[in-house]
mmCIF file of C-alpha atoms in Angstrom:
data_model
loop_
_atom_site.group_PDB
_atom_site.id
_atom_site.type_symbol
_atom_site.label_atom_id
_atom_site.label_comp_id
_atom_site.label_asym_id
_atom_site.label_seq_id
_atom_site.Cartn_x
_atom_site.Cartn_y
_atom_site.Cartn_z
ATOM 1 C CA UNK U 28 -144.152 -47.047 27.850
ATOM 2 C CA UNK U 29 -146.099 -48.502 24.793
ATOM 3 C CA UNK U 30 -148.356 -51.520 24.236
ATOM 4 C CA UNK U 31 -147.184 -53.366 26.975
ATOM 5 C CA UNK U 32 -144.961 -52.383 29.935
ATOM 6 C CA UNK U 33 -145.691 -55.689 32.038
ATOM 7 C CA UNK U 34 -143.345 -57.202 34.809
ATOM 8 C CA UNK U 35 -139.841 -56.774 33.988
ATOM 9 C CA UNK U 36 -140.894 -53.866 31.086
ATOM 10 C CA UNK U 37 -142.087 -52.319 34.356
ATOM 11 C CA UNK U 38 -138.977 -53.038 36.488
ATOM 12 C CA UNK U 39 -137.187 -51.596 34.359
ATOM 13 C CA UNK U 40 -139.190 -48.120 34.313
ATOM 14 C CA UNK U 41 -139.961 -48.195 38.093
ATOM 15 C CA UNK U 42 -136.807 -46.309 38.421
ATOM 16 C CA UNK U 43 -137.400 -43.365 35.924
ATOM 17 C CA UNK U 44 -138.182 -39.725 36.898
ATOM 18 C CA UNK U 45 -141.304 -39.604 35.041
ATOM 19 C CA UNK U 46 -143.280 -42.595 34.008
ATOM 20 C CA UNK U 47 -145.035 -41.851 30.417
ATOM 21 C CA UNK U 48 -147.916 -44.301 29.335
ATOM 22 C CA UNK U 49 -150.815 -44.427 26.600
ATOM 23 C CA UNK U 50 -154.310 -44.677 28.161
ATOM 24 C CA UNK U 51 -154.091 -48.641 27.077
ATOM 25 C CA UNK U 52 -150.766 -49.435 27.896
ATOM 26 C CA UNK U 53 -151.060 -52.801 29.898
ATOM 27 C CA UNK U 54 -149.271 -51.990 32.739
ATOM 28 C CA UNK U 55 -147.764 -53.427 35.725
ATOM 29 C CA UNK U 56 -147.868 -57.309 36.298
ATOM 30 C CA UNK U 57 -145.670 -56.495 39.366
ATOM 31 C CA UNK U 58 -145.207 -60.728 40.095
ATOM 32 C CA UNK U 59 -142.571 -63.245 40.121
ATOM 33 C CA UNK U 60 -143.340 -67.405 38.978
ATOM 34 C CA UNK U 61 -141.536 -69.919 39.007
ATOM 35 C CA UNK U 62 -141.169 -73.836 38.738
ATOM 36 C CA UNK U 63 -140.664 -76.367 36.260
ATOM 37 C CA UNK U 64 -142.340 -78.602 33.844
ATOM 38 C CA UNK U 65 -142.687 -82.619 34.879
ATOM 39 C CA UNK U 66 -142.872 -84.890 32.119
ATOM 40 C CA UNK U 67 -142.976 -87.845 34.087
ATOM 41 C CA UNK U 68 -146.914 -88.869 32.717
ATOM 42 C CA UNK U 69 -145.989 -88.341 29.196
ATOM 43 C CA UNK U 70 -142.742 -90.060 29.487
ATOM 44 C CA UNK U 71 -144.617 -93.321 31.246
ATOM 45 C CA UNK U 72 -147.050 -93.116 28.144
ATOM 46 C CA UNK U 73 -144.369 -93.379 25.456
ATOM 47 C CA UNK U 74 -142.774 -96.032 27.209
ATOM 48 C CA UNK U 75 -139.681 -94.054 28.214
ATOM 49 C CA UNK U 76 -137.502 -94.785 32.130
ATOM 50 C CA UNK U 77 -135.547 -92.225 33.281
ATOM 51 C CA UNK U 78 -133.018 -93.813 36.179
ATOM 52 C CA UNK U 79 -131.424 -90.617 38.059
ATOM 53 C CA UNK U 80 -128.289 -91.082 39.456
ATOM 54 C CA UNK U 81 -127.306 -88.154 41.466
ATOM 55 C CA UNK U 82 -124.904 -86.652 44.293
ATOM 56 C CA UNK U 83 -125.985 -84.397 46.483
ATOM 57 C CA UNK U 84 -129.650 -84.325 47.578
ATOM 58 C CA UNK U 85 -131.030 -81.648 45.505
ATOM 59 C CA UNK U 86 -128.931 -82.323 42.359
ATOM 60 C CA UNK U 87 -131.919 -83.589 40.406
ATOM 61 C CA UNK U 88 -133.567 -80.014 41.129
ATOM 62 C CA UNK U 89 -135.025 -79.075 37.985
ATOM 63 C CA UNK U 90 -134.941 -82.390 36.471
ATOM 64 C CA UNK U 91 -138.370 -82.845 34.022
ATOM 65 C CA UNK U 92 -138.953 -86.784 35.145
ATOM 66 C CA UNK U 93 -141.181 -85.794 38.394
ATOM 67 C CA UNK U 94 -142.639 -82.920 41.128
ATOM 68 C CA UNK U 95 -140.937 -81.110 43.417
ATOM 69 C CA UNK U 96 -140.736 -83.015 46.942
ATOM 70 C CA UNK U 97 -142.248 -81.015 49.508
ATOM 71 C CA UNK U 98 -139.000 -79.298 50.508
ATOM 72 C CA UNK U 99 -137.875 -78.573 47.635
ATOM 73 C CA UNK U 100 -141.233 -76.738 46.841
ATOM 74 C CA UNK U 101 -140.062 -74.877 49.855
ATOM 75 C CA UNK U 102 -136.855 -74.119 48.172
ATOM 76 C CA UNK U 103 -138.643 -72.511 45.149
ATOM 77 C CA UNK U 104 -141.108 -70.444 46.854
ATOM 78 C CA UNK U 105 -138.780 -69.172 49.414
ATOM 79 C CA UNK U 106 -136.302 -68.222 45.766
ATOM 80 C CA UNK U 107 -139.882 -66.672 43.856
ATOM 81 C CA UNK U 108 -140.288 -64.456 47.527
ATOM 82 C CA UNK U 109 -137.040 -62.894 48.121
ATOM 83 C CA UNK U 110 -137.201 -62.005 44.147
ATOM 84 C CA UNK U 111 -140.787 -60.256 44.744
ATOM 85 C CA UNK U 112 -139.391 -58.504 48.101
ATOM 86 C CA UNK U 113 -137.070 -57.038 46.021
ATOM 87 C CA UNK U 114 -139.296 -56.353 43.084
ATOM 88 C CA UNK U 115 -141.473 -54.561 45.471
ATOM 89 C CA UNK U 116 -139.177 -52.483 46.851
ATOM 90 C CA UNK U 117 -137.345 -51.504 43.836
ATOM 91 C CA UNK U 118 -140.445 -49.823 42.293
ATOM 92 C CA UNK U 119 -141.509 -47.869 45.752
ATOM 93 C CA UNK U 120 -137.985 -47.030 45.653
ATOM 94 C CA UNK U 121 -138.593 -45.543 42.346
ATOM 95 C CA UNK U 122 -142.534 -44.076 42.701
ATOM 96 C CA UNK U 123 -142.351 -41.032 45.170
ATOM 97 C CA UNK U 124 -145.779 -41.767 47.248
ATOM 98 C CA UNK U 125 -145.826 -46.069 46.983
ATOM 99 C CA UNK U 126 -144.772 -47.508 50.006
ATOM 100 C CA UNK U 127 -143.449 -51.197 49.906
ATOM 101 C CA UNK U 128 -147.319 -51.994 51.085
ATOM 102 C CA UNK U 129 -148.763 -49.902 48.362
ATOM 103 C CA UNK U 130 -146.828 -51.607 45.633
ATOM 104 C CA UNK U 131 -147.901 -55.169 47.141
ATOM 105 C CA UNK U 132 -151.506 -54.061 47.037
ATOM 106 C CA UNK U 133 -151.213 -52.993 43.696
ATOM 107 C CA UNK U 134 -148.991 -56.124 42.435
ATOM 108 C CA UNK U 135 -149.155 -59.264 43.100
ATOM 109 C CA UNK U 136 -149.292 -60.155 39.181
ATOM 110 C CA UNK U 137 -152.123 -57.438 38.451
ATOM 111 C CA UNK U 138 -152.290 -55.537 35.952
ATOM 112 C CA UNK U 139 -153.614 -52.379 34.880
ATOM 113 C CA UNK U 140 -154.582 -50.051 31.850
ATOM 114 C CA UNK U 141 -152.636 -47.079 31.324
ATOM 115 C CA UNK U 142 -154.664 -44.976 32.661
ATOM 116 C CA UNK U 143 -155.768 -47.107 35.881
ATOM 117 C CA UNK U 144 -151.720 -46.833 36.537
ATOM 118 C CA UNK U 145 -152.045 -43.373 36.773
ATOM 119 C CA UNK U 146 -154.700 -43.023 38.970
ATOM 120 C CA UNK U 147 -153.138 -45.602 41.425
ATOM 121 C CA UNK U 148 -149.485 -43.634 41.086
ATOM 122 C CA UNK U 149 -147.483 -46.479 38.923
ATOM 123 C CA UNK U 150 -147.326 -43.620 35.867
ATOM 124 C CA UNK U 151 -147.328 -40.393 36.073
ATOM 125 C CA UNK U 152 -148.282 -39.021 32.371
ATOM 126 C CA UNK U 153 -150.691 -40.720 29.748
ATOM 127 C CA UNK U 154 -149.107 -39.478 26.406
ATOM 128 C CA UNK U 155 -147.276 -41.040 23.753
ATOM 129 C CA UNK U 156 -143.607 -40.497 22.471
ATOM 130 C CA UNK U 157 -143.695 -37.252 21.900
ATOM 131 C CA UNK U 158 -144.631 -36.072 25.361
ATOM 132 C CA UNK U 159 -141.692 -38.794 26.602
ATOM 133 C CA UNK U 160 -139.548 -36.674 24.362
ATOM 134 C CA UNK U 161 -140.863 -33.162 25.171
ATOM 135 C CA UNK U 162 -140.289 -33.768 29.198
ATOM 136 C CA UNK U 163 -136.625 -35.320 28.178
ATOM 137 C CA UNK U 164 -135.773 -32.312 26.529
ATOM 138 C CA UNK U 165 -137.259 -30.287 28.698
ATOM 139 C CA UNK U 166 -135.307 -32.251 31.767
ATOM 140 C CA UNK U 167 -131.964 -31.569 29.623
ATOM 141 C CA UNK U 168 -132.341 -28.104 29.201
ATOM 142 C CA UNK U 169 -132.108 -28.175 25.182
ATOM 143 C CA UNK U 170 -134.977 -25.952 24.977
ATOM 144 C CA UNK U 171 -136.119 -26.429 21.324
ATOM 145 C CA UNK U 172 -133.369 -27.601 19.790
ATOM 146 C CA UNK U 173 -133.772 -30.867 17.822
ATOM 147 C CA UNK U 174 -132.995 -34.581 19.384
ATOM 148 C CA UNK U 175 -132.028 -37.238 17.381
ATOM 149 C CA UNK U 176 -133.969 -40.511 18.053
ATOM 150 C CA UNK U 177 -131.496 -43.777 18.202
ATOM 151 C CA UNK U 178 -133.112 -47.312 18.520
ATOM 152 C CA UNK U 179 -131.187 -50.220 19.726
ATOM 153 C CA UNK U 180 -130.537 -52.705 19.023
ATOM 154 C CA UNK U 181 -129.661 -50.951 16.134
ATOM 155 C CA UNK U 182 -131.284 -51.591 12.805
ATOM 156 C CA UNK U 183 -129.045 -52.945 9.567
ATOM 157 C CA UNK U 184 -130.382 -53.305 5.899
ATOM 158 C CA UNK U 185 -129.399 -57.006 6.579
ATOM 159 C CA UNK U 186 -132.310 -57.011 9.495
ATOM 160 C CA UNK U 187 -134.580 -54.492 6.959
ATOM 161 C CA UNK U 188 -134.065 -57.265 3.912
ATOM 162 C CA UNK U 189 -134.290 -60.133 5.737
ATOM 163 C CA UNK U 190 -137.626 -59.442 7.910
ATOM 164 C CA UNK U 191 -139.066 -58.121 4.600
ATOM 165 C CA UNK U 192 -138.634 -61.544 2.891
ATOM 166 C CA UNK U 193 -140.403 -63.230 6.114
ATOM 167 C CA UNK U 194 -137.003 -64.729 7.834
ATOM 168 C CA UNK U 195 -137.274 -64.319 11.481
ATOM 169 C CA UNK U 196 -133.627 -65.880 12.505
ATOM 170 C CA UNK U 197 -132.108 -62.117 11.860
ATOM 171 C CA UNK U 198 -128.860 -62.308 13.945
ATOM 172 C CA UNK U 199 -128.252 -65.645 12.637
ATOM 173 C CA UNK U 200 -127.961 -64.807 9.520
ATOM 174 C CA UNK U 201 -126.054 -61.851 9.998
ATOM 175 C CA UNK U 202 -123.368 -64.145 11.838
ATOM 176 C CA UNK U 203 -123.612 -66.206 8.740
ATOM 177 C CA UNK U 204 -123.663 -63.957 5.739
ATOM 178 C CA UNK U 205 -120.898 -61.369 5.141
ATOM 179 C CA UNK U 206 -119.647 -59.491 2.433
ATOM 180 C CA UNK U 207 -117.663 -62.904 1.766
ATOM 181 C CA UNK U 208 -120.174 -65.529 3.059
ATOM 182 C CA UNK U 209 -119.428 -67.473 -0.043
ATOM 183 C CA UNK U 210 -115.743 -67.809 -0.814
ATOM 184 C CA UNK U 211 -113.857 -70.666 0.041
ATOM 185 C CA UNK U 212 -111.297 -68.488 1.921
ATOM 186 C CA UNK U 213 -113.529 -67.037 4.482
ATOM 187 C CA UNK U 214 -115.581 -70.053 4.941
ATOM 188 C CA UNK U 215 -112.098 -71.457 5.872
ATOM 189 C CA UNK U 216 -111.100 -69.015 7.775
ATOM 190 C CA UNK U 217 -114.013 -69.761 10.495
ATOM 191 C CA UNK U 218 -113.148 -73.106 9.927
ATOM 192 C CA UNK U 219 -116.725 -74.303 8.091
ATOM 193 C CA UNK U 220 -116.966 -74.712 4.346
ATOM 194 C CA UNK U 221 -118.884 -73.553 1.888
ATOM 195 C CA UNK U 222 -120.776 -76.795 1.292
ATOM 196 C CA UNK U 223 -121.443 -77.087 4.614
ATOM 197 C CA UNK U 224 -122.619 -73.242 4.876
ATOM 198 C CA UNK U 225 -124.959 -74.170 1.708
ATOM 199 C CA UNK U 226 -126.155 -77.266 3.062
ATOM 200 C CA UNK U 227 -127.316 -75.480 6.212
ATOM 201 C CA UNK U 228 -128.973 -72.623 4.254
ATOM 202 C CA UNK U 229 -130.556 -75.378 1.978
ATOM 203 C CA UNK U 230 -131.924 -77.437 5.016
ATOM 204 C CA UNK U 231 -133.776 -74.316 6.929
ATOM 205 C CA UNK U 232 -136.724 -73.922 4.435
ATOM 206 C CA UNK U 233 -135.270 -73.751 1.054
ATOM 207 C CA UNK U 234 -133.277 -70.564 1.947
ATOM 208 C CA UNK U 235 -130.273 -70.847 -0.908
ATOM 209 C CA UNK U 236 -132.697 -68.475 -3.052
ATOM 210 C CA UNK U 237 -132.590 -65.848 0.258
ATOM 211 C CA UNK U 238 -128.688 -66.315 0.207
ATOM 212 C CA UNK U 239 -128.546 -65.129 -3.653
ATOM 213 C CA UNK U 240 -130.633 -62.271 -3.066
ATOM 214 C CA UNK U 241 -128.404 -61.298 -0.747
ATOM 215 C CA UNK U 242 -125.150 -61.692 -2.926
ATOM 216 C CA UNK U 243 -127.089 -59.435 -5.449
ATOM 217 C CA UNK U 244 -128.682 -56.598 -3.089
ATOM 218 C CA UNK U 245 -124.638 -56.241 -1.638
ATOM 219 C CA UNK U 246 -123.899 -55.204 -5.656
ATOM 220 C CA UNK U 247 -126.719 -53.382 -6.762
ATOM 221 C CA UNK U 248 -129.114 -50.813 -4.777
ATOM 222 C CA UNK U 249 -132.058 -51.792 -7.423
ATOM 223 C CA UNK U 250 -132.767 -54.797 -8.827
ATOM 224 C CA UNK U 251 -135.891 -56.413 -10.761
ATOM 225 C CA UNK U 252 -136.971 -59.797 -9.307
ATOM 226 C CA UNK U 253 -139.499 -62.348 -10.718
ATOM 227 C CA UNK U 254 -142.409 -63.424 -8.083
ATOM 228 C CA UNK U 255 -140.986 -67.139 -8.364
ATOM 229 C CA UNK U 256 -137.628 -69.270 -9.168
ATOM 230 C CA UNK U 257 -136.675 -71.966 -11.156
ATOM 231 C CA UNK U 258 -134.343 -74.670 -9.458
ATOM 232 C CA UNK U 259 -132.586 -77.333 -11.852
ATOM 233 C CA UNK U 260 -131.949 -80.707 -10.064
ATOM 234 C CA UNK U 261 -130.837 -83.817 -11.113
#
């Protein structure tokens, strides 16, 4: 586990053979919440009415224009409990020596350092990746043979370029932008043209200079590029 291996990180290590965690690694956070946000005051304020018309007599369940009533509160913490029960049990399934009990004393939303999780049995090593990968191997039988690392989601130089020029929305653009993002006939084919395409590209923060980029980098593996841009309008 690394920096963080909190609530469902955890869930989904519970299960493992051997747990592996750095001395810091926040761990655990074993804890379900749950509810929703009323906007009921703030709505008032700006002078906005809701009117709810509804069938069925929790239909306006998670609606944002008021509290839960009392039994629907019941509803939701009755949901957040059988979710926990399970929780629970899932990770003494996993952790040889934690009872259902033990993992409710040590969850409840708590959570712990890496190497306060080994002491109270939610780890079992404090190492890094290496170690992780020494006891796979070791596990496998491979003896010293070499192991290929493979990260997923899997990296592409369309992720490396894009987070290197500070654009977070990665898989959007790489749903927009292909090898023939900016020909008529493929925009046409997906049934959105290119001025539309541009327009959007335009809107999100100036981005039609990103888009060129990325027509040149597709071209050529090494390219000189000026620390500004000059754009001509009318």
């Amino acid at each position: 586990m690394g920096d963080v291996a909190a609530s469902g990180g955890y869930y989904i290590a519970a299960p493992a053979d051997t747990i592996v965690a750095e001395p810091g690694t926040i761990t655990g956070s074993i804890g379900v919440i749950g509810g929703k946000y009323s906007f009921k005051g703030l709505y008032e304020k700006l002078g906005i009415h809701k009117e709810i018309l509804k069938r069925g007599e929790h239909a306006d369940f998670y609606t944002d224009y008021g509290d839960y009533p009392l039994t629907e509160k019941a509803i939701v913490q009755k949901q957040i409990q059988e979710i926990y029960d399970d929780f629970i049990e899932k990770v003494a399934l996993g952790r040889t020596g934690l009872t259902v009990e033990d993992v409710d004393r040590l969850g409840r939303g708590r959570i712990w350092s890496g190497r306060q999780a080994k002491e109270n049995g939610l780890v079992d090593e404090l190492g890094g990746l290496s170690l992780a990968i020494a006891i796979a191997r070791e596990r496998a039988g491979l003896g010293e043979k070499s192991v290929e690392i493979v990260e997923f989601p899997k990296k592409t130089w369309m992720s490396e370029l894009l987070n290197t020029l500070g654009f977070p929305f990665v898989s959007l653009w790489e749903g927009f932008v292909t090898p023939n993002s900016f020909e008529n006939s493929d925009m046409e084919d997906r049934g959105v043209g290119t001025k539309s395409r541009l327009q959007f590209i335009t809107q999100y923060g100036g981005l039609s200079t990103t888009a060129r980029l990325l027509n040149i980098v597709r071209k050529h593996r090494l390219f000189l590029l000026m620390p500004y841009h000059i754009t001509v309008g009318n």
